[in-house]
Amino acid sequence: MSEFDLRRLKVLLVDDEPFIRITIRQILVQIGIPQSNVYEAGDVKAALNETLRIRPGFVLCDIHMP
């Protein structure tokens, strides 16, 4: 089994609550994902734009956003 390098993973956080995005960002950095590879969006339109721009490998999304 190959080992996955978290330092190369791009993560997109999508949540309308800034506190939640900050908290999840801190957790991701603690597990080894560089802060520069964690991107954020506060609404659906911004999330779609960021997805097209950065092509994240992983998306964490709030499913109860307006």
mmCIF file of C-alpha atoms in Angstrom:
data_model
loop_
_atom_site.group_PDB
_atom_site.id
_atom_site.type_symbol
_atom_site.label_atom_id
_atom_site.label_comp_id
_atom_site.label_asym_id
_atom_site.label_seq_id
_atom_site.Cartn_x
_atom_site.Cartn_y
_atom_site.Cartn_z
ATOM 1 C CA MET A 1 0.000 0.000 0.000
ATOM 2 C CA SER A 2 1.397 3.426 -0.927
ATOM 3 C CA GLU A 3 1.597 6.252 1.565
ATOM 4 C CA PHE A 4 -0.343 9.446 0.824
ATOM 5 C CA ASP A 5 1.541 12.746 1.176
ATOM 6 C CA LEU A 6 -0.700 15.218 3.027
ATOM 7 C CA ARG A 7 1.719 18.040 2.243
ATOM 8 C CA ARG A 8 0.610 17.936 -1.407
ATOM 9 C CA LEU A 9 -3.148 17.748 -0.780
ATOM 10 C CA LYS A 10 -5.259 20.806 -1.681
ATOM 11 C CA VAL A 11 -8.339 21.137 0.523
ATOM 12 C CA LEU A 12 -11.321 23.412 -0.032
ATOM 13 C CA LEU A 13 -13.421 24.320 3.023
ATOM 14 C CA VAL A 14 -16.950 25.459 2.209
ATOM 15 C CA ASP A 15 -18.980 26.876 5.086
ATOM 16 C CA ASP A 16 -20.930 30.064 5.668
ATOM 17 C CA GLU A 17 -19.645 30.326 9.268
ATOM 18 C CA PRO A 18 -16.125 31.820 9.497
ATOM 19 C CA PHE A 19 -15.549 30.263 12.949
ATOM 20 C CA ILE A 20 -16.135 26.773 11.530
ATOM 21 C CA ARG A 21 -13.734 27.392 8.642
ATOM 22 C CA ILE A 22 -11.053 28.654 11.043
ATOM 23 C CA THR A 23 -11.489 25.661 13.354
ATOM 24 C CA ILE A 24 -11.326 23.094 10.549
ATOM 25 C CA ARG A 25 -8.325 24.877 9.011
ATOM 26 C CA GLN A 26 -6.474 24.573 12.349
ATOM 27 C CA ILE A 27 -7.251 20.853 12.548
ATOM 28 C CA LEU A 28 -6.052 20.254 8.978
ATOM 29 C CA VAL A 29 -2.790 22.092 9.666
ATOM 30 C CA GLN A 30 -2.272 20.046 12.843
ATOM 31 C CA ILE A 31 -2.546 16.780 10.897
ATOM 32 C CA GLY A 32 0.068 17.899 8.374
ATOM 33 C CA ILE A 33 -1.651 19.811 5.573
ATOM 34 C CA PRO A 34 0.184 23.091 4.920
ATOM 35 C CA GLN A 35 -1.878 26.189 5.616
ATOM 36 C CA SER A 36 -1.096 27.371 2.085
ATOM 37 C CA ASN A 37 -2.949 24.316 0.709
ATOM 38 C CA VAL A 38 -6.182 24.985 2.619
ATOM 39 C CA TYR A 39 -8.590 27.200 0.690
ATOM 40 C CA GLU A 40 -11.916 28.623 1.850
ATOM 41 C CA ALA A 41 -15.257 29.645 0.428
ATOM 42 C CA GLY A 42 -18.156 31.194 2.317
ATOM 43 C CA ASP A 43 -20.875 30.501 -0.218
ATOM 44 C CA VAL A 44 -21.708 28.221 -3.130
ATOM 45 C CA LYS A 45 -20.684 30.661 -5.864
ATOM 46 C CA ALA A 46 -17.267 31.207 -4.276
ATOM 47 C CA ALA A 47 -16.889 27.446 -3.798
ATOM 48 C CA LEU A 48 -17.511 26.775 -7.488
ATOM 49 C CA ASN A 49 -15.027 29.480 -8.491
ATOM 50 C CA GLU A 50 -12.376 28.103 -6.117
ATOM 51 C CA THR A 51 -12.968 24.559 -7.335
ATOM 52 C CA LEU A 52 -12.326 25.595 -10.921
ATOM 53 C CA ARG A 53 -9.337 27.718 -9.924
ATOM 54 C CA ILE A 54 -7.422 25.366 -7.612
ATOM 55 C CA ARG A 55 -8.764 21.889 -8.502
ATOM 56 C CA PRO A 56 -8.793 20.624 -4.887
ATOM 57 C CA GLY A 57 -8.167 17.000 -4.065
ATOM 58 C CA PHE A 58 -10.612 17.132 -1.171
ATOM 59 C CA VAL A 59 -13.654 19.291 -0.381
ATOM 60 C CA LEU A 60 -15.223 19.675 3.066
ATOM 61 C CA CYS A 61 -18.641 21.240 2.654
ATOM 62 C CA ASP A 62 -21.410 22.280 5.032
ATOM 63 C CA ILE A 63 -24.578 20.615 3.764
ATOM 64 C CA HIS A 64 -26.877 23.058 5.608
ATOM 65 C CA MET A 65 -25.861 26.278 3.892
ATOM 66 C CA PRO A 66 -28.433 28.657 2.431
#
